[in-house]
Short mmCIF file of C-alpha atoms in Angstrom, two decimals:
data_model
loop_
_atom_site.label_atom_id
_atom_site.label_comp_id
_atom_site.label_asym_id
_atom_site.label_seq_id
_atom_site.Cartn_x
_atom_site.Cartn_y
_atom_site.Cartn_z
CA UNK A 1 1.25 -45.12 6.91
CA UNK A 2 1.72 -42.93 10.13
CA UNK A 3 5.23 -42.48 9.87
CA UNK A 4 5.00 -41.57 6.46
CA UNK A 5 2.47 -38.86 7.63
CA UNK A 6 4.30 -37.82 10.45
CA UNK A 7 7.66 -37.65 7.91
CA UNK A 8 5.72 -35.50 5.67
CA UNK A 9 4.02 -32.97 8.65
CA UNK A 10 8.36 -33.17 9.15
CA UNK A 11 8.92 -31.60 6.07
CA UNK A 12 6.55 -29.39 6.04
CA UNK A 13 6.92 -27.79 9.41
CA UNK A 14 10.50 -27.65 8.04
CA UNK A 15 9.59 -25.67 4.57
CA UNK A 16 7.68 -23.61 6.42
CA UNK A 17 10.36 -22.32 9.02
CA UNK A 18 12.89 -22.27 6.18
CA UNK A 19 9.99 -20.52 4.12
CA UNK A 20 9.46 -17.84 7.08
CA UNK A 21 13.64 -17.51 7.66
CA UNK A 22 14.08 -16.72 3.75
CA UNK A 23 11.39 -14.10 4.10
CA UNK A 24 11.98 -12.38 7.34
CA UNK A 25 14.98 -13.18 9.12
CA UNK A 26 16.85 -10.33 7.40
CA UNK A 27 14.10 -7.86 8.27
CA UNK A 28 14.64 -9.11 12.00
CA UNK A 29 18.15 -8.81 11.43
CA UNK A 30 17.79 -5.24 10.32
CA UNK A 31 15.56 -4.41 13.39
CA UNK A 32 18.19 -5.55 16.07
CA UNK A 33 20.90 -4.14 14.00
CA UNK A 34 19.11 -0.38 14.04
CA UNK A 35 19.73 -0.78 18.19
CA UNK A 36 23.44 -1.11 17.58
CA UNK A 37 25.38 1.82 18.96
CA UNK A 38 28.55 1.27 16.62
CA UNK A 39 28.82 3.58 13.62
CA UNK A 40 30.03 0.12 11.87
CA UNK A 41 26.84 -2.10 10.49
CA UNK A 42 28.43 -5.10 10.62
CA UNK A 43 29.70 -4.65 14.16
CA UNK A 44 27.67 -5.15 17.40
CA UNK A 45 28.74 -2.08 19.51
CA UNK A 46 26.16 -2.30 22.19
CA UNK A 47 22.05 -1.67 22.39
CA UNK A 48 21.12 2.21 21.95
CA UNK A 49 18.69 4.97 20.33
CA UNK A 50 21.75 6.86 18.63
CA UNK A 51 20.60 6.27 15.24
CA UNK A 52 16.60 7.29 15.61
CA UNK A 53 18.18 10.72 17.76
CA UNK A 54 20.45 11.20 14.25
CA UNK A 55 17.30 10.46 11.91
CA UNK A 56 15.20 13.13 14.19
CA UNK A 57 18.09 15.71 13.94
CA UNK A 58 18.38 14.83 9.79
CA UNK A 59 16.22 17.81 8.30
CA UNK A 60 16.97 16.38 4.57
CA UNK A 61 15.83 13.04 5.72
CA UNK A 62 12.88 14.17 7.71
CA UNK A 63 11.83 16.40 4.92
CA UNK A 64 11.82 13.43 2.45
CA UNK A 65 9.59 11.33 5.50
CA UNK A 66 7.32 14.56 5.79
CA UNK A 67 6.88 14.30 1.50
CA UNK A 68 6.06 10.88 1.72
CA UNK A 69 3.40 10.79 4.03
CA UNK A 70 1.82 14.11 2.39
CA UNK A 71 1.47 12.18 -0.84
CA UNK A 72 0.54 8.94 0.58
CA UNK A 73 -2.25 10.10 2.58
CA UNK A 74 -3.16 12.58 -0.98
CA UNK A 75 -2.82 9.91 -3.52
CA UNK A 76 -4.51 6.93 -0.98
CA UNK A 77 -7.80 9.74 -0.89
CA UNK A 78 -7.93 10.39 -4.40
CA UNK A 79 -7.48 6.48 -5.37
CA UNK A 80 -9.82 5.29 -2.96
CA UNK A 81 -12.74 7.93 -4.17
CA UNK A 82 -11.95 7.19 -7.56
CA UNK A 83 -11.43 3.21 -6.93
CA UNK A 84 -14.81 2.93 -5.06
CA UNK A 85 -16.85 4.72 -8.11
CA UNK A 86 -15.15 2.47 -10.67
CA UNK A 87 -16.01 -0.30 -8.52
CA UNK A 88 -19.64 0.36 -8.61
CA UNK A 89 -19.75 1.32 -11.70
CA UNK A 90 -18.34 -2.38 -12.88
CA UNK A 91 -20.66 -4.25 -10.23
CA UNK A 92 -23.82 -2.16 -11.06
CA UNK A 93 -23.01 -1.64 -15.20
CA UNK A 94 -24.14 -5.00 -16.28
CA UNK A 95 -26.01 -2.90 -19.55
CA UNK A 96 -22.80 -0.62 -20.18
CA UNK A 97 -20.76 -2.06 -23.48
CA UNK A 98 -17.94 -0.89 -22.74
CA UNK A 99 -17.34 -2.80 -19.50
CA UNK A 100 -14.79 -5.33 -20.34
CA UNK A 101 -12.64 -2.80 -21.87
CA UNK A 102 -12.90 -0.08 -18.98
CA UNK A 103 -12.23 -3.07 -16.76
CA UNK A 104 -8.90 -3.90 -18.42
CA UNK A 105 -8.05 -0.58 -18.34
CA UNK A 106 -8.53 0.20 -15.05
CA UNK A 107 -6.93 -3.48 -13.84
CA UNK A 108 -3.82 -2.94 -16.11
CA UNK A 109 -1.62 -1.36 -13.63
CA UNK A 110 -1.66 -4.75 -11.61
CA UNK A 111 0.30 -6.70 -14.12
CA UNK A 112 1.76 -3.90 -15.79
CA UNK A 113 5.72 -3.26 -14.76
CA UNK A 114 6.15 -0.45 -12.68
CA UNK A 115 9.04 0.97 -15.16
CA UNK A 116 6.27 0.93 -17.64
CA UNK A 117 3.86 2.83 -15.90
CA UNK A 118 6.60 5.00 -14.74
CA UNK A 119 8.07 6.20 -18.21
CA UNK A 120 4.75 6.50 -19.93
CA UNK A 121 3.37 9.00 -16.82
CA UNK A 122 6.81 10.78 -17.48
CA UNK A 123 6.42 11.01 -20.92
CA UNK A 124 2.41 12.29 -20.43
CA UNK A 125 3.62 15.13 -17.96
CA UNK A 126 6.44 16.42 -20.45
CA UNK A 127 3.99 16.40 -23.09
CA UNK A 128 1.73 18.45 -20.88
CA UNK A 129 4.50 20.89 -19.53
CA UNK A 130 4.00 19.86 -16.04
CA UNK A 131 6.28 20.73 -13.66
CA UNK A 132 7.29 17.70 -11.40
CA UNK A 133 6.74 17.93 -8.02
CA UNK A 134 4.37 16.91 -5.39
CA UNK A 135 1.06 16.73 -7.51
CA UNK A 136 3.23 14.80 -10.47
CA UNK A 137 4.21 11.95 -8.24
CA UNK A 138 0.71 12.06 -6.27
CA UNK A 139 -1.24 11.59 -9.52
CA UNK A 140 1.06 8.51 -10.54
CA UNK A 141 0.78 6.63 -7.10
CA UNK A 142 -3.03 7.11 -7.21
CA UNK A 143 -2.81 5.78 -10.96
CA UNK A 144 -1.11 2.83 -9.63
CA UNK A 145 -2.98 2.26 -6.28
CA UNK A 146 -6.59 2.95 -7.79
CA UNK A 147 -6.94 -0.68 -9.28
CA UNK A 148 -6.20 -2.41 -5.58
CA UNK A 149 -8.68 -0.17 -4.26
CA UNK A 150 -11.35 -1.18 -6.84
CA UNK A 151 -10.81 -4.74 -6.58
CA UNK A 152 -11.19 -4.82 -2.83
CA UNK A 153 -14.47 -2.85 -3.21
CA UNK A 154 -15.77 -4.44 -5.79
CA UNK A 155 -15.22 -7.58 -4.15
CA UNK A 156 -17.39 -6.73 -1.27
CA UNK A 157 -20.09 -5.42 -3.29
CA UNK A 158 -20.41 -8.71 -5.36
CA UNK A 159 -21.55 -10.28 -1.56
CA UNK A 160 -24.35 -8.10 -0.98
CA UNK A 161 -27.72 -8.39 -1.63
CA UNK A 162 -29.24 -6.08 -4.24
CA UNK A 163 -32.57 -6.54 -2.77
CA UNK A 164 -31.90 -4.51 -0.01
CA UNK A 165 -31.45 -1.43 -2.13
CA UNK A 166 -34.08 -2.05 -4.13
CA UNK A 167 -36.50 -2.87 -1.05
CA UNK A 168 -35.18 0.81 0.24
CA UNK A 169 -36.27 2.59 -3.16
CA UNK A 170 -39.68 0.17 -2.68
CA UNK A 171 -40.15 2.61 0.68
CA UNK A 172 -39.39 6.11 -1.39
CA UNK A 173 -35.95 6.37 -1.22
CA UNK A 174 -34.06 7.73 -4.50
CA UNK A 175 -31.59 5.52 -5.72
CA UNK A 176 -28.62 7.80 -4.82
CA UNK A 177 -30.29 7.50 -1.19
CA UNK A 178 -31.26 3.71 -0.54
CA UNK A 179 -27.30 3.69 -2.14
CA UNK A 180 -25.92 5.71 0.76
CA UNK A 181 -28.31 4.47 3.49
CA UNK A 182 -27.78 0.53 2.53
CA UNK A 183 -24.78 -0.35 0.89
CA UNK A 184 -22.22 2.54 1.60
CA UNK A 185 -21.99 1.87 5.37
CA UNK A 186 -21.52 -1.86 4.40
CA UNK A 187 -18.57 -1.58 2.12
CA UNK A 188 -17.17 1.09 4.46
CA UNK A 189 -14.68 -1.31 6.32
CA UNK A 190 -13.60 -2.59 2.11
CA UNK A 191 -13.38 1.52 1.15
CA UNK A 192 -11.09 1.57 4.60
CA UNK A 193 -9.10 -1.85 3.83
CA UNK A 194 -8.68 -0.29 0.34
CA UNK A 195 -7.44 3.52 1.32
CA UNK A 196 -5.05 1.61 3.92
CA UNK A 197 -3.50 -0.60 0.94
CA UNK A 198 -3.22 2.50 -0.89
CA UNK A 199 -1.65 4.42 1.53
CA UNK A 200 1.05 1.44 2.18
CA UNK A 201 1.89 1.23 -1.95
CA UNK A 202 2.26 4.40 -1.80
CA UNK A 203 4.76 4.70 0.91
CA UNK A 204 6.53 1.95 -0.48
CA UNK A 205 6.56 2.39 -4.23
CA UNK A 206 10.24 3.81 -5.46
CA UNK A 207 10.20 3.25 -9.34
CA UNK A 208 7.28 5.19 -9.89
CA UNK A 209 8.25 8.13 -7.33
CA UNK A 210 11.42 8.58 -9.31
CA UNK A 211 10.50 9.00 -12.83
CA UNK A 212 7.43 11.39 -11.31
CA UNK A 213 9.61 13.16 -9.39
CA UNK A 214 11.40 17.07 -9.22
CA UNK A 215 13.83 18.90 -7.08
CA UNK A 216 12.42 19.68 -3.87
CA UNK A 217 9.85 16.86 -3.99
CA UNK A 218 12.16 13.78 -2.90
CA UNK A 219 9.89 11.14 -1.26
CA UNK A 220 11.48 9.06 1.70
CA UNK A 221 12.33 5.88 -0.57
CA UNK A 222 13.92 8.08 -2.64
CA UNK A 223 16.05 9.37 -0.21
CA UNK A 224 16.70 6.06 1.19
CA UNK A 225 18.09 4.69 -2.36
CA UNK A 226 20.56 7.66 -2.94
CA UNK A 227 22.08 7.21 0.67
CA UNK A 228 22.62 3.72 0.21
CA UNK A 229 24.27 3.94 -3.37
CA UNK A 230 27.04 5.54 -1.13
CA UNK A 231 27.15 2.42 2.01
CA UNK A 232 24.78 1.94 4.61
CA UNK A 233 24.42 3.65 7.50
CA UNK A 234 23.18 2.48 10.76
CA UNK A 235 20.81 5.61 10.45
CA UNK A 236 19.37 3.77 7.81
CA UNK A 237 18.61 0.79 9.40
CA UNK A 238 16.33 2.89 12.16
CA UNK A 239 14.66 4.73 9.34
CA UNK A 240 13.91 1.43 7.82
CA UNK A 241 12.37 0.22 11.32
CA UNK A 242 10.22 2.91 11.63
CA UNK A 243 8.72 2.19 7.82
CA UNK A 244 8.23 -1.30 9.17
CA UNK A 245 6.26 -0.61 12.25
CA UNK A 246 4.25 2.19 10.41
CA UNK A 247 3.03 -0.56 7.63
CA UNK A 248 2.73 -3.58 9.70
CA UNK A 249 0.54 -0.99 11.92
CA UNK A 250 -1.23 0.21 8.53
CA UNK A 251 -1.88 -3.56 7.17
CA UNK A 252 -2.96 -4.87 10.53
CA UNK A 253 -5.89 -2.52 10.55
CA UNK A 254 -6.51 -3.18 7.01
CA UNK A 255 -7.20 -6.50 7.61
CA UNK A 256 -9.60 -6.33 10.30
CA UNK A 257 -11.26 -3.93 8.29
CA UNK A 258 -11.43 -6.08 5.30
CA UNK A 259 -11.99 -9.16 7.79
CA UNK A 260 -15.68 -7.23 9.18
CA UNK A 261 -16.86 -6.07 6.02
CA UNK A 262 -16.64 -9.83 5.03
CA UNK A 263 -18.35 -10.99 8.44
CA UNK A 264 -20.97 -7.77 7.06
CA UNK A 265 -20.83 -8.88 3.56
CA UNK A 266 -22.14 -12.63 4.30
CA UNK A 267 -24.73 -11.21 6.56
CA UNK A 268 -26.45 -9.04 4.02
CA UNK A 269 -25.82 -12.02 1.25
CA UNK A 270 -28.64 -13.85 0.04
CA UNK A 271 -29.58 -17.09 1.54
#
């Protein structure tokens, strides 16, 4: 019976390292590779910065970074006001009749395919003679980040206690008060953990960006996709390690936000 366990811990330690090869070896393999000093990809020429001193001295390039992170940090804001409302509007709107169906609304853009939501926002802002550019494609990342945002809120606010409010409005306080003084500054670290998961979406998201998208407003994946149509370049490979770090930064933070407003959430739970 032991060595069947020990056989099977075998296998799995073995899944698992094939499991974590499949999923990140190439993204390691990328990393080392943006260090090589040969123009060639495929060719180890040496360690060296060339490519990150090329990607600093590309203005197209660093204008398509700059566009990025404008919209990311615009479209994370606007989602994560908008997400946090919607998710206290679906925790606290027990009486409201239309619940289930503004809940599948505002959840649709989790299962829906990104092409979809892509062509229909293109179709909306030809209908409306907008002119795509930076507001276009900030508009549909926040339509497609808002729903993460409200799930991660909403989530936290199902943990809490509703006493506590209602013991602050018990004192005097309005409900718009005992609201701000109670619960906001314990679902901060899930509104944080939420505007971080925006932000990375939105930084990552391609499909949506280009169907949004006009001249003069080319976000960073964007720019990535077009240069690589035409072969990689080891410039490429740095820009791509700088994305990397920036996110894994991003999601690390996230989830020790998102890990203390749990540790907050079971505290003010109900015994």
């Amino acid at each position: 019976m032991a060595s069947n366990l020990n056989r099977l811990s075998r296998f799995n330690l073995a899944s698992l390292a094939l499991g974590l090869a499949f999923l990140y070896l190439p993204i390691v393999i990328l990393v080392i590779y943006s260090f090589n000093a040969s123009r060639l990809v495929t060719v180890w020429g040496g360690w060296s910065l060339r490519w990150y001193t090329e990607f600093f001295n590309d203005r197209a390039m660093l204008d398509a970074a700059w566009m990025s992170c404008r919209v990311a940090l615009a479209s994370a804001t606007l989602a994560t006001l908008l997400g946090t409302l919607a998710a206290v509007g679906l925790s606290r709107g027990e009486r409201f009749k239309g619940r289930m169906l503004f809940s599948g609304m505002l959840y649709a853009p989790l299962v829906m395919p990104e092409i979809i939501t892509g062509l229909s926002l293109l179709l909306l802002f030809v209908a409306l003679n907008a002119e795509r550019g930076f507001w276009t494609v900030t508009f549909a990342h926040t339509t497609l980040t808002i729903c993460f945002v409200a799930v991660v809120v909403q989530s936290r606010l199902g943990a809490l206690d509703r006493s506590l409010e209602e013991a602050a409005m018990d004192l005097g306080c309005s409900p718009a008060r005992a609201f701000a003084a109670v619960t906001l500054p314990l679902i901060v670290p899930a509104i944080a953990a939420g505007w971080m998961l925006a932000l990375t979406l939105s930084l990552d998201d391609l499909v949506i960006a280009s169907f949004t998208t006009g001249p003069g407003s080319e976000t960073l994946p964007i720019r990535i996709y077009s240069e690589v149509r035409l072969g990689v370049k080891p410039e490429i490979n740095a820009i791509c390690t700088l994305v990397i770090g920036l996110i894994a930064m991003v999601i690390v933070v996230a989830s020790f936000a998102s890990k203390l407003s749990s540790t907050r959430g079971e505290s003010a739970a109900p015994l």
